[in-house]
PDB file of C-alpha atoms in Angstrom:
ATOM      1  CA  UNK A   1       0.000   0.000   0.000  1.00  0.00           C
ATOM      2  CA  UNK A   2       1.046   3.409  -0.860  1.00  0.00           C
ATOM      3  CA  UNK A   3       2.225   6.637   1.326  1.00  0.00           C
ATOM      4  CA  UNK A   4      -0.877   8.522  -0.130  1.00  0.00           C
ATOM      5  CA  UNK A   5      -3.379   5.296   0.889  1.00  0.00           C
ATOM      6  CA  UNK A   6      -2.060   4.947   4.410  1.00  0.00           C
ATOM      7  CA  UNK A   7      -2.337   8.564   5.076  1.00  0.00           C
ATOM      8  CA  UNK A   8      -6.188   8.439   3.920  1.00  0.00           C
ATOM      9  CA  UNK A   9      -6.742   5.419   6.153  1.00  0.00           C
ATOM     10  CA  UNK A  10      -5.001   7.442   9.303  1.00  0.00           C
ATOM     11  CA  UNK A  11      -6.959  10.737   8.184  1.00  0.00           C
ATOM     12  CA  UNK A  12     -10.404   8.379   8.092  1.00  0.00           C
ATOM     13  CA  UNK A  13      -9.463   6.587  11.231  1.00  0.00           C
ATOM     14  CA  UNK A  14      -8.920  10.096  13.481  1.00  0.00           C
ATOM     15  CA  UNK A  15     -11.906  11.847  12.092  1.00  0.00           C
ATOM     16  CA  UNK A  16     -14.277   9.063  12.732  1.00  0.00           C
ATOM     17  CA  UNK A  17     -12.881   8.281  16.387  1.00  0.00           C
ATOM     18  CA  UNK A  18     -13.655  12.372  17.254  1.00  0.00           C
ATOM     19  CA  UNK A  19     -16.558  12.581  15.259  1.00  0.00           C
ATOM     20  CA  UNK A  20     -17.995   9.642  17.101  1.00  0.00           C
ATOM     21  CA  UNK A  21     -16.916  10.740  20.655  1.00  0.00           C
ATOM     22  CA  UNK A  22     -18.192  14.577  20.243  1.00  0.00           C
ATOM     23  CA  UNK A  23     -21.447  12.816  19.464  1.00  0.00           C
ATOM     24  CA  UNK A  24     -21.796  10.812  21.962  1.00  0.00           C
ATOM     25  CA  UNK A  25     -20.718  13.413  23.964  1.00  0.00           C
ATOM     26  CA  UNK A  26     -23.340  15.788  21.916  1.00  0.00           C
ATOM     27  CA  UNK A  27     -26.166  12.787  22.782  1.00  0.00           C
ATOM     28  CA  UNK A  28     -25.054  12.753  26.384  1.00  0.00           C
ATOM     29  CA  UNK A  29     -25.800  15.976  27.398  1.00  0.00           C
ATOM     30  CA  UNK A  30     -28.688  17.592  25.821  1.00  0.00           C
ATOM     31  CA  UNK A  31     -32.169  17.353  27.856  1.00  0.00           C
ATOM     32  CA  UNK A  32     -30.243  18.435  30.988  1.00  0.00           C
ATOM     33  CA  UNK A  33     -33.195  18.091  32.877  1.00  0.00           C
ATOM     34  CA  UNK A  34     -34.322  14.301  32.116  1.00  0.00           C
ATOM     35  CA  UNK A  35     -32.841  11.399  34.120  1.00  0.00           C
ATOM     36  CA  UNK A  36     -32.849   7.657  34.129  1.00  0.00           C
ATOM     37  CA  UNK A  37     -34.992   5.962  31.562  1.00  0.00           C
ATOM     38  CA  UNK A  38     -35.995   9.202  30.273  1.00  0.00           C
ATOM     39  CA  UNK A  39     -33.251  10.783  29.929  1.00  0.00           C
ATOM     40  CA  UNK A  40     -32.121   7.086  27.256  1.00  0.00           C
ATOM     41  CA  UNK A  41     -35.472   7.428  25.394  1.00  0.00           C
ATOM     42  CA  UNK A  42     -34.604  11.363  24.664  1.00  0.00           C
ATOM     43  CA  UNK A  43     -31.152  10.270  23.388  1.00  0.00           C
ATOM     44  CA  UNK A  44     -32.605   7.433  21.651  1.00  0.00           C
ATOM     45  CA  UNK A  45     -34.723  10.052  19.722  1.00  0.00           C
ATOM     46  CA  UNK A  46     -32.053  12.177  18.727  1.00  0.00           C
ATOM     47  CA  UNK A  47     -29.735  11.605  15.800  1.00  0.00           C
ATOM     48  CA  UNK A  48     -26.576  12.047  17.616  1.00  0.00           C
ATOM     49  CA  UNK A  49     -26.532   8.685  19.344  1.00  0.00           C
ATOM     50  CA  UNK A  50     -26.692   7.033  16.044  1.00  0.00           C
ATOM     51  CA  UNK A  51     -24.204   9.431  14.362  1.00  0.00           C
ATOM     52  CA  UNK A  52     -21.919   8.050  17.089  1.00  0.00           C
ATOM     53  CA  UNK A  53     -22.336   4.310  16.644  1.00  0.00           C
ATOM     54  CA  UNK A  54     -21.990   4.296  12.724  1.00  0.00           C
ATOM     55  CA  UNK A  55     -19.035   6.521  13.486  1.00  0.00           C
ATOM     56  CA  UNK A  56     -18.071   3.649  15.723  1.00  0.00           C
ATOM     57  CA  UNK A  57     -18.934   1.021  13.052  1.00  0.00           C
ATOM     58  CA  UNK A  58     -16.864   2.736  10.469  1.00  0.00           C
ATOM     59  CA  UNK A  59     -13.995   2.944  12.709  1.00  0.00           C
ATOM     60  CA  UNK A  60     -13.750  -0.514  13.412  1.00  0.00           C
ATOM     61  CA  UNK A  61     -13.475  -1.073   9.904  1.00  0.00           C
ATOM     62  CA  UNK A  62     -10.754   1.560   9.522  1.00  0.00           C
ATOM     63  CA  UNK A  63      -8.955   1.028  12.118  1.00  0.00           C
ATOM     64  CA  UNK A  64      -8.957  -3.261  10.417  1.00  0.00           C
ATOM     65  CA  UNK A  65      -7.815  -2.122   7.187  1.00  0.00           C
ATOM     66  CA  UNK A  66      -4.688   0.514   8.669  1.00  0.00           C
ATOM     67  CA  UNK A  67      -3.433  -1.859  11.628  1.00  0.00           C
ATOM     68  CA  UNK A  68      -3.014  -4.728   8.430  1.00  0.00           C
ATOM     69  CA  UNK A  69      -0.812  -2.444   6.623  1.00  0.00           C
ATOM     70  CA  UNK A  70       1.234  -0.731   9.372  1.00  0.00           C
ATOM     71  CA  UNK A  71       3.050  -1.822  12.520  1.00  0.00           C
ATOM     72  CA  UNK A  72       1.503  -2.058  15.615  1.00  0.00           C
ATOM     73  CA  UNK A  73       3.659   1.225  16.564  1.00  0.00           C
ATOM     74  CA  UNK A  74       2.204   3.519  14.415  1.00  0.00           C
ATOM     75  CA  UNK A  75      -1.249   1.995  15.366  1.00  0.00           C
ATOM     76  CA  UNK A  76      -0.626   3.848  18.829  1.00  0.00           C
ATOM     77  CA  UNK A  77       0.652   6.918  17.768  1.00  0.00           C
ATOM     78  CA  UNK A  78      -2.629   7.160  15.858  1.00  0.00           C
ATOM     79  CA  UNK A  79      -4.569   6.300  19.195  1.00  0.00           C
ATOM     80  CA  UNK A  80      -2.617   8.993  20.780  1.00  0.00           C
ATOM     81  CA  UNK A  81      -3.701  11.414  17.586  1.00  0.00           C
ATOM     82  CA  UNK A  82      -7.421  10.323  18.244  1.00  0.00           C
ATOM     83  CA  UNK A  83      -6.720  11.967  22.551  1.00  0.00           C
ATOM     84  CA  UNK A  84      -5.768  15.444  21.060  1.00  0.00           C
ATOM     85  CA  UNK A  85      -8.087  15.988  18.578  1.00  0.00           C
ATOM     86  CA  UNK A  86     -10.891  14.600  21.087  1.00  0.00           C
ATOM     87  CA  UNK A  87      -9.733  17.309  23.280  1.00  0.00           C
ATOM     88  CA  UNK A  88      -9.464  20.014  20.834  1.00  0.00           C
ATOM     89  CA  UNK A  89     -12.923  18.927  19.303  1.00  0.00           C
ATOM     90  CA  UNK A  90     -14.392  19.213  22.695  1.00  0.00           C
ATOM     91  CA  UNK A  91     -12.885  23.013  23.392  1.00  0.00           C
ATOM     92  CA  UNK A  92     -14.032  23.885  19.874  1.00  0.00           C
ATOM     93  CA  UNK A  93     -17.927  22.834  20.240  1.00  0.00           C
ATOM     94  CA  UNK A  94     -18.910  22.272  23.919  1.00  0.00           C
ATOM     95  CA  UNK A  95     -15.970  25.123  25.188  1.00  0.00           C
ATOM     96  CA  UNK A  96     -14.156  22.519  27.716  1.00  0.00           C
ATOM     97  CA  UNK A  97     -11.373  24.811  29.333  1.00  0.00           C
ATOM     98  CA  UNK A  98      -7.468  23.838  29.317  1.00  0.00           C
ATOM     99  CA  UNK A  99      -6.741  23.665  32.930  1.00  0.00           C
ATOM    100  CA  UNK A 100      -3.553  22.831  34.204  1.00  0.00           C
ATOM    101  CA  UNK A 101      -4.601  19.253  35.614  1.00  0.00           C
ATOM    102  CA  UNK A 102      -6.173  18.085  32.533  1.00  0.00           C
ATOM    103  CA  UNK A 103      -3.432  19.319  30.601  1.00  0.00           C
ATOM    104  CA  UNK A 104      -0.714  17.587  33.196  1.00  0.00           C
ATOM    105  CA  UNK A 105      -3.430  14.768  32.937  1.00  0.00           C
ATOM    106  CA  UNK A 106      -3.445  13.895  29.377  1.00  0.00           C
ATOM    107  CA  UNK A 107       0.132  14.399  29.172  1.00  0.00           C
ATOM    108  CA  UNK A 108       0.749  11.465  31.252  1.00  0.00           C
ATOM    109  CA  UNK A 109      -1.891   9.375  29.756  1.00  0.00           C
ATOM    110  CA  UNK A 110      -0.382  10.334  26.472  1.00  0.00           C
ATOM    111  CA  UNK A 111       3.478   9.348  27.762  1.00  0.00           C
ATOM    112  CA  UNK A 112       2.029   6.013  29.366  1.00  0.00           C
ATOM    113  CA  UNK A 113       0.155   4.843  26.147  1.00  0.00           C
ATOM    114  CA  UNK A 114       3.611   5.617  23.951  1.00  0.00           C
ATOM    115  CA  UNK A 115       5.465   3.800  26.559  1.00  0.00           C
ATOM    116  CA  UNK A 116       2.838   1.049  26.556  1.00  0.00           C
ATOM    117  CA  UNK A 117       3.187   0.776  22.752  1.00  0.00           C
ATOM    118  CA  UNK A 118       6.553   1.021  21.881  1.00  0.00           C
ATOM    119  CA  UNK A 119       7.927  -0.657  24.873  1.00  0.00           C
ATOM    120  CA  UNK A 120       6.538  -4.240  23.523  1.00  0.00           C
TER     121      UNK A 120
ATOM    122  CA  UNK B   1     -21.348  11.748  45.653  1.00  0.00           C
ATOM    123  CA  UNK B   2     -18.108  13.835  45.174  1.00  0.00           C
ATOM    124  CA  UNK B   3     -17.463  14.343  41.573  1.00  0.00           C
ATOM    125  CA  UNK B   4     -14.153  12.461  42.574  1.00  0.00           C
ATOM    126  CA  UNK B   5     -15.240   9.357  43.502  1.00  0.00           C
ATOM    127  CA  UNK B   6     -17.901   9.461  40.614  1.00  0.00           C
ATOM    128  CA  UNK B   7     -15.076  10.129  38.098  1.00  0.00           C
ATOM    129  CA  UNK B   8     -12.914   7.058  39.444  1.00  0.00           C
ATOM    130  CA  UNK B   9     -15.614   4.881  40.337  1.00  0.00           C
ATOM    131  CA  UNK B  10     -17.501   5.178  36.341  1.00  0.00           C
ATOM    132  CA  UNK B  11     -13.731   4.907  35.206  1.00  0.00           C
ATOM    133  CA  UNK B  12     -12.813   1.690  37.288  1.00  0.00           C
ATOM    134  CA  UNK B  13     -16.563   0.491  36.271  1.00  0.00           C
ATOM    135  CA  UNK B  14     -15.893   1.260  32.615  1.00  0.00           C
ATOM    136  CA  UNK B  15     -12.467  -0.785  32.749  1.00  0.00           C
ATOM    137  CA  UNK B  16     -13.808  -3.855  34.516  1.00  0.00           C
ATOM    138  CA  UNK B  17     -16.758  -4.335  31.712  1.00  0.00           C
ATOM    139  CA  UNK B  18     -14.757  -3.616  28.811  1.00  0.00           C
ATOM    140  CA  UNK B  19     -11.913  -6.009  29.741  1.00  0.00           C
ATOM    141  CA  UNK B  20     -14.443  -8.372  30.674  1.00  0.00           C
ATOM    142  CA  UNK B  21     -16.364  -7.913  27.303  1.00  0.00           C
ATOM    143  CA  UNK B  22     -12.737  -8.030  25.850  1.00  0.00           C
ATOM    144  CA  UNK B  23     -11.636 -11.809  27.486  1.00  0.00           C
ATOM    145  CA  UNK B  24     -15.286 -12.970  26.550  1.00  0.00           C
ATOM    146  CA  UNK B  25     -14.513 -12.364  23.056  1.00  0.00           C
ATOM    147  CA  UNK B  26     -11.519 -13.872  22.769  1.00  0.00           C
ATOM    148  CA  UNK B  27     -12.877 -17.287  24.376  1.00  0.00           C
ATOM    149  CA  UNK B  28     -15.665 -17.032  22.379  1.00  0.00           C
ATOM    150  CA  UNK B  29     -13.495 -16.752  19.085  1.00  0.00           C
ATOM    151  CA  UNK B  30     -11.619 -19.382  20.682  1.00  0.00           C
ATOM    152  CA  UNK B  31     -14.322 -22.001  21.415  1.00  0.00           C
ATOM    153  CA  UNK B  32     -15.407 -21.196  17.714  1.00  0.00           C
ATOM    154  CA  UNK B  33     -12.373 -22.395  16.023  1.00  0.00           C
ATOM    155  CA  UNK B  34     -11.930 -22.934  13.485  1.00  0.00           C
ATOM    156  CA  UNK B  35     -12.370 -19.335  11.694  1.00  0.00           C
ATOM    157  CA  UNK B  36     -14.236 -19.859   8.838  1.00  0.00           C
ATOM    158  CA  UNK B  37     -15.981 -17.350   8.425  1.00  0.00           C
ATOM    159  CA  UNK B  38     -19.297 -19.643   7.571  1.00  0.00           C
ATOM    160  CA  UNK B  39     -22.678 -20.235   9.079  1.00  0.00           C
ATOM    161  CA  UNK B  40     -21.480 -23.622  10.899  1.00  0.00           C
ATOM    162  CA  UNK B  41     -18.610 -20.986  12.153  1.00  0.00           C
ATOM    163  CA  UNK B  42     -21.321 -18.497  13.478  1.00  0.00           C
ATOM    164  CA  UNK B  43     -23.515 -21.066  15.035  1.00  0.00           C
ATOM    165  CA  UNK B  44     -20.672 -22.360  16.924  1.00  0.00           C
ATOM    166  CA  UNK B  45     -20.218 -18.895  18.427  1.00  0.00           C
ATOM    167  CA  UNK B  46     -23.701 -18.524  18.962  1.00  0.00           C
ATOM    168  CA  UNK B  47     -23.550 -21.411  21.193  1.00  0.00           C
ATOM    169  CA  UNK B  48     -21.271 -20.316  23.714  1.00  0.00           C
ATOM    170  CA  UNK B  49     -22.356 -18.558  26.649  1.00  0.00           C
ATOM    171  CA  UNK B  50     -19.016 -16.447  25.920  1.00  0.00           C
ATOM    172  CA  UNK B  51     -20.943 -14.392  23.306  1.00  0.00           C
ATOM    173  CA  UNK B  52     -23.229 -13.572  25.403  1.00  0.00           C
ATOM    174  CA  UNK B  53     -20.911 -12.531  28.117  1.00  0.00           C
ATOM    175  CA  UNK B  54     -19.156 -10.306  25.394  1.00  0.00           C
ATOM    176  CA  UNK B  55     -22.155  -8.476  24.341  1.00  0.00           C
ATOM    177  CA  UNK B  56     -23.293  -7.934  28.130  1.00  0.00           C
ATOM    178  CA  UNK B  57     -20.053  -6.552  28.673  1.00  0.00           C
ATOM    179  CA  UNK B  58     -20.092  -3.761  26.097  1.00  0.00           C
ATOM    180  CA  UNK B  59     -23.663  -3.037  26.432  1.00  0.00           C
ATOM    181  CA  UNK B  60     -22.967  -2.465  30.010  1.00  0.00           C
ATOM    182  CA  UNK B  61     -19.857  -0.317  28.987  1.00  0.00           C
ATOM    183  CA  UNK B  62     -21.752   1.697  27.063  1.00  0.00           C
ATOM    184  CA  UNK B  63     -24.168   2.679  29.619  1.00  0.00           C
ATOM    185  CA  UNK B  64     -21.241   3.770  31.621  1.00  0.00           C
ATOM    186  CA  UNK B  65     -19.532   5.436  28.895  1.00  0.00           C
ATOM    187  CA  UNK B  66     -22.789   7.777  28.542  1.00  0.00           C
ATOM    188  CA  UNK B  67     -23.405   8.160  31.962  1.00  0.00           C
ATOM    189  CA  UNK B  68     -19.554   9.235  32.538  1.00  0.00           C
ATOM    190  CA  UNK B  69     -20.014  11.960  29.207  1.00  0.00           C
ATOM    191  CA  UNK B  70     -22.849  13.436  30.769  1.00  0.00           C
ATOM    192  CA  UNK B  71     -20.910  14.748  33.745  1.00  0.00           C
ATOM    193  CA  UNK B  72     -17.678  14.823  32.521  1.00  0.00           C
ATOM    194  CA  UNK B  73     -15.729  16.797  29.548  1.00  0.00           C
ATOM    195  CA  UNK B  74     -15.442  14.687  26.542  1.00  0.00           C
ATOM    196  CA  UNK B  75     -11.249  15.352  26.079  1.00  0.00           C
ATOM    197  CA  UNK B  76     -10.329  14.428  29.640  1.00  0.00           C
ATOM    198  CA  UNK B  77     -12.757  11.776  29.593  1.00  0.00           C
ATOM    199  CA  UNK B  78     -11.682   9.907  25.753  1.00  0.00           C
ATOM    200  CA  UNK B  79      -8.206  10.592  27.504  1.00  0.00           C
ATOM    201  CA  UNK B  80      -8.898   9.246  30.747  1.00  0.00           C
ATOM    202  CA  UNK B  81     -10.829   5.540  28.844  1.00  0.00           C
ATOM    203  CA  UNK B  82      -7.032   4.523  27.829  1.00  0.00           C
ATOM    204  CA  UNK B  83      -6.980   2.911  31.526  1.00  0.00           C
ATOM    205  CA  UNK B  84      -8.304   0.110  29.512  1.00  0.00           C
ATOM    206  CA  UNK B  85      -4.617  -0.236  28.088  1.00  0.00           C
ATOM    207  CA  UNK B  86      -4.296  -1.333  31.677  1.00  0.00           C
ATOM    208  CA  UNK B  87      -6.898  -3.995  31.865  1.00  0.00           C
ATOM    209  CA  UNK B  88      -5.518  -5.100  28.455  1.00  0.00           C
ATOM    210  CA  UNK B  89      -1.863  -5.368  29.580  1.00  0.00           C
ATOM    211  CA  UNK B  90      -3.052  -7.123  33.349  1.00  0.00           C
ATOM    212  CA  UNK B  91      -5.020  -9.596  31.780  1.00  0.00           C
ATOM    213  CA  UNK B  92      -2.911 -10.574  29.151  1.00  0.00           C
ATOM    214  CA  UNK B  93      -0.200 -11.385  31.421  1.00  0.00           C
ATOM    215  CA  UNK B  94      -2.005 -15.068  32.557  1.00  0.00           C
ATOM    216  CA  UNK B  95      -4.557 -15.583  29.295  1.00  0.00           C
ATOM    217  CA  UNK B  96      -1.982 -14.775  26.868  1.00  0.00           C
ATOM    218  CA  UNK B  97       1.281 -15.676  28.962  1.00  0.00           C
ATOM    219  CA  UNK B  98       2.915 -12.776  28.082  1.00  0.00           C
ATOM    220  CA  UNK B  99       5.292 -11.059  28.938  1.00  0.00           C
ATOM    221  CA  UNK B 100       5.519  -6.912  29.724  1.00  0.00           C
ATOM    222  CA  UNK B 101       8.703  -5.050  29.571  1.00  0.00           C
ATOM    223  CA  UNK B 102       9.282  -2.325  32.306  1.00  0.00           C
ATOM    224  CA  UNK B 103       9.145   0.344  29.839  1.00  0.00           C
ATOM    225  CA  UNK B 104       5.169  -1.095  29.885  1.00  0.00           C
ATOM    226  CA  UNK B 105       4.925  -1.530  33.758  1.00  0.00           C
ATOM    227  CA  UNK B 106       5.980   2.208  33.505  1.00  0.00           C
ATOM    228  CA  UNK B 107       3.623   3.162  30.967  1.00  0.00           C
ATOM    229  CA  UNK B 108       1.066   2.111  32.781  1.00  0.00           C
ATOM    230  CA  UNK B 109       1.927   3.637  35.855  1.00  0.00           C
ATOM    231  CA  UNK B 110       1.731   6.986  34.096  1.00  0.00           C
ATOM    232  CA  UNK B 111      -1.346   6.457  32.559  1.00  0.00           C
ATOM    233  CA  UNK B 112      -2.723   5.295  35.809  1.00  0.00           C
ATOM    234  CA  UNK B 113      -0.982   8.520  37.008  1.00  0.00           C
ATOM    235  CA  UNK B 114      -2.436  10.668  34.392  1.00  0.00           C
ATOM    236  CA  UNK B 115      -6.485   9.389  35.291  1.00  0.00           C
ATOM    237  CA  UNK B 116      -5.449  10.417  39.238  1.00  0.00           C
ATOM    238  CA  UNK B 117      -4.699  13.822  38.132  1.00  0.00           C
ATOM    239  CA  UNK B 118      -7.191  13.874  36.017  1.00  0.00           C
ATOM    240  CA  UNK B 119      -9.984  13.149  38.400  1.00  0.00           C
ATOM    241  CA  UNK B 120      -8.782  15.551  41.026  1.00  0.00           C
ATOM    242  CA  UNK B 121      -8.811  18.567  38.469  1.00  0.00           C
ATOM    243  CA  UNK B 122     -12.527  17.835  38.186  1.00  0.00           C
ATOM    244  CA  UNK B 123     -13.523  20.234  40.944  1.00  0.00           C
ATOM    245  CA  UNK B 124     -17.743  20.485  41.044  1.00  0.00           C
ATOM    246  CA  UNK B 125     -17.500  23.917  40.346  1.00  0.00           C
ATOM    247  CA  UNK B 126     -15.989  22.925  36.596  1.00  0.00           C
ATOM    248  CA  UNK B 127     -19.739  22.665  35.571  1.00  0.00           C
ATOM    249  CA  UNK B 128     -20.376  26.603  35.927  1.00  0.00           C
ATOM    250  CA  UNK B 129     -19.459  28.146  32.606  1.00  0.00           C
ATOM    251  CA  UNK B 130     -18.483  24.864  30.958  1.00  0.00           C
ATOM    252  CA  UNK B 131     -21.311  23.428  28.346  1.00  0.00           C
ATOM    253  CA  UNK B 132     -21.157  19.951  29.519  1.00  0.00           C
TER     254      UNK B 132
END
């Protein structure tokens, strides 16, 4: 596989991982008000649940095709790719701040998972 | 509940059903050997209570998972599911017999270190002014 065919499959791969979380997340919170079993049948009525799962869907598929035709590294540096842009995605539409402990926070997480994956 | 022990509990609640899903799956393709991909292939996963296990496990994780979004920022949150790299790692060690480096062992300590910090910069006052 090509340069230009792996990058696609990376580019596909990160926008449907944020795409699908900022949905969820999107699904999660709107009817602040309901709770319980009413607050499921709201989501369940709203598009953005199901935005996320076929986001979910198509990354499985994705996510198949690129770990087939690159190493396992590369797989993770992707994964940590997918904790950025989830972060960025959710300061861009829902206005999460960058405070110091979730900045000190993810940069941890993202050390430990590069650790994790290139330490095998 | 202190938004604490609600971020650590849904966390440690989210890892324990996804790495069960995870195990169930794997004994479930295993008691469906061989893979080939075929009706007589599907039945034979069908018939193992592993499937269902599986399926419990990430219907149950998804539950969580929306329950921990509606409380928590989505970026700390996506950042803060990687404990499951954890689970992974743990359970691998007598299912898989293998065998983790100390560059891994330290990994996961600062990932584990990372979802700490994490969920005591999640003061209850972070809802004011923040859309989640």
């Amino acid at each position: 596989m090509n340069a230009a065919a792996i990058a696609l499959l990376w580019a596909v791969n990160l926008a449907t991982d944020t795409c699908g979380q900022l949905a969820f997340k999107k699904a999660a919170i709107e009817n602040r008000e309901a709770a319980g079993w009413a607050h499921w049948r709201h989501m369940l009525s709203r598009p953005w649940i199901y935005l996320g799962g076929a986001a979910y869907l198509a990354e499985f598929v994705a996510w198949l095709a690129f770990l087939s035709t690159v190493p396992l590294a590369v797989g993770v540096l992707l994964g940590m790719a997918g904790i950025v842009s989830v972060m960025v995605g959710g300061r861009l539409w829902f206005k999460e701040r960058f405070t110091r402990p979730r900045l000190v926070g993810i940069g941890l997480i993202l050390a430990g998972v590069a650790l994790v994956g290139a330490g095998g | 509940m202190s938004s604490r022990s609600f971020f650590i509990g849904g966390f440690l609640a989210l890892l324990i059903l996804d790495t069960f899903a995870q195990v169930c799956f794997k004994l479930t393709a295993l008691h469906a050997e061989p893979l080939t991909l075929d009706p007589p292939w599907l039945l034979r996963a069908f018939a193992t209570p592993w499937l269902y296990g599986s399926i419990a496990g990430y219907l149950g994780a998804f539950v969580t998972w929306m329950t921990l979004l509606r409380h928590i920022p989505v970026g700390p949150a996506f950042a803060a599911s990687h404990l499951e790299v954890i689970g992974v790692m743990v359970v691998s060690i007598p299912v898989f017999g293998e065998v983790l480096t100390w560059v891994q062992y330290l990994g996961a300590a600062l990932i584990l270190a990372g979802v700490l910090c994490l969920a005591n910069g999640e003061p209850p006052e972070s809802a004011a002014g923040e859309n989640h």
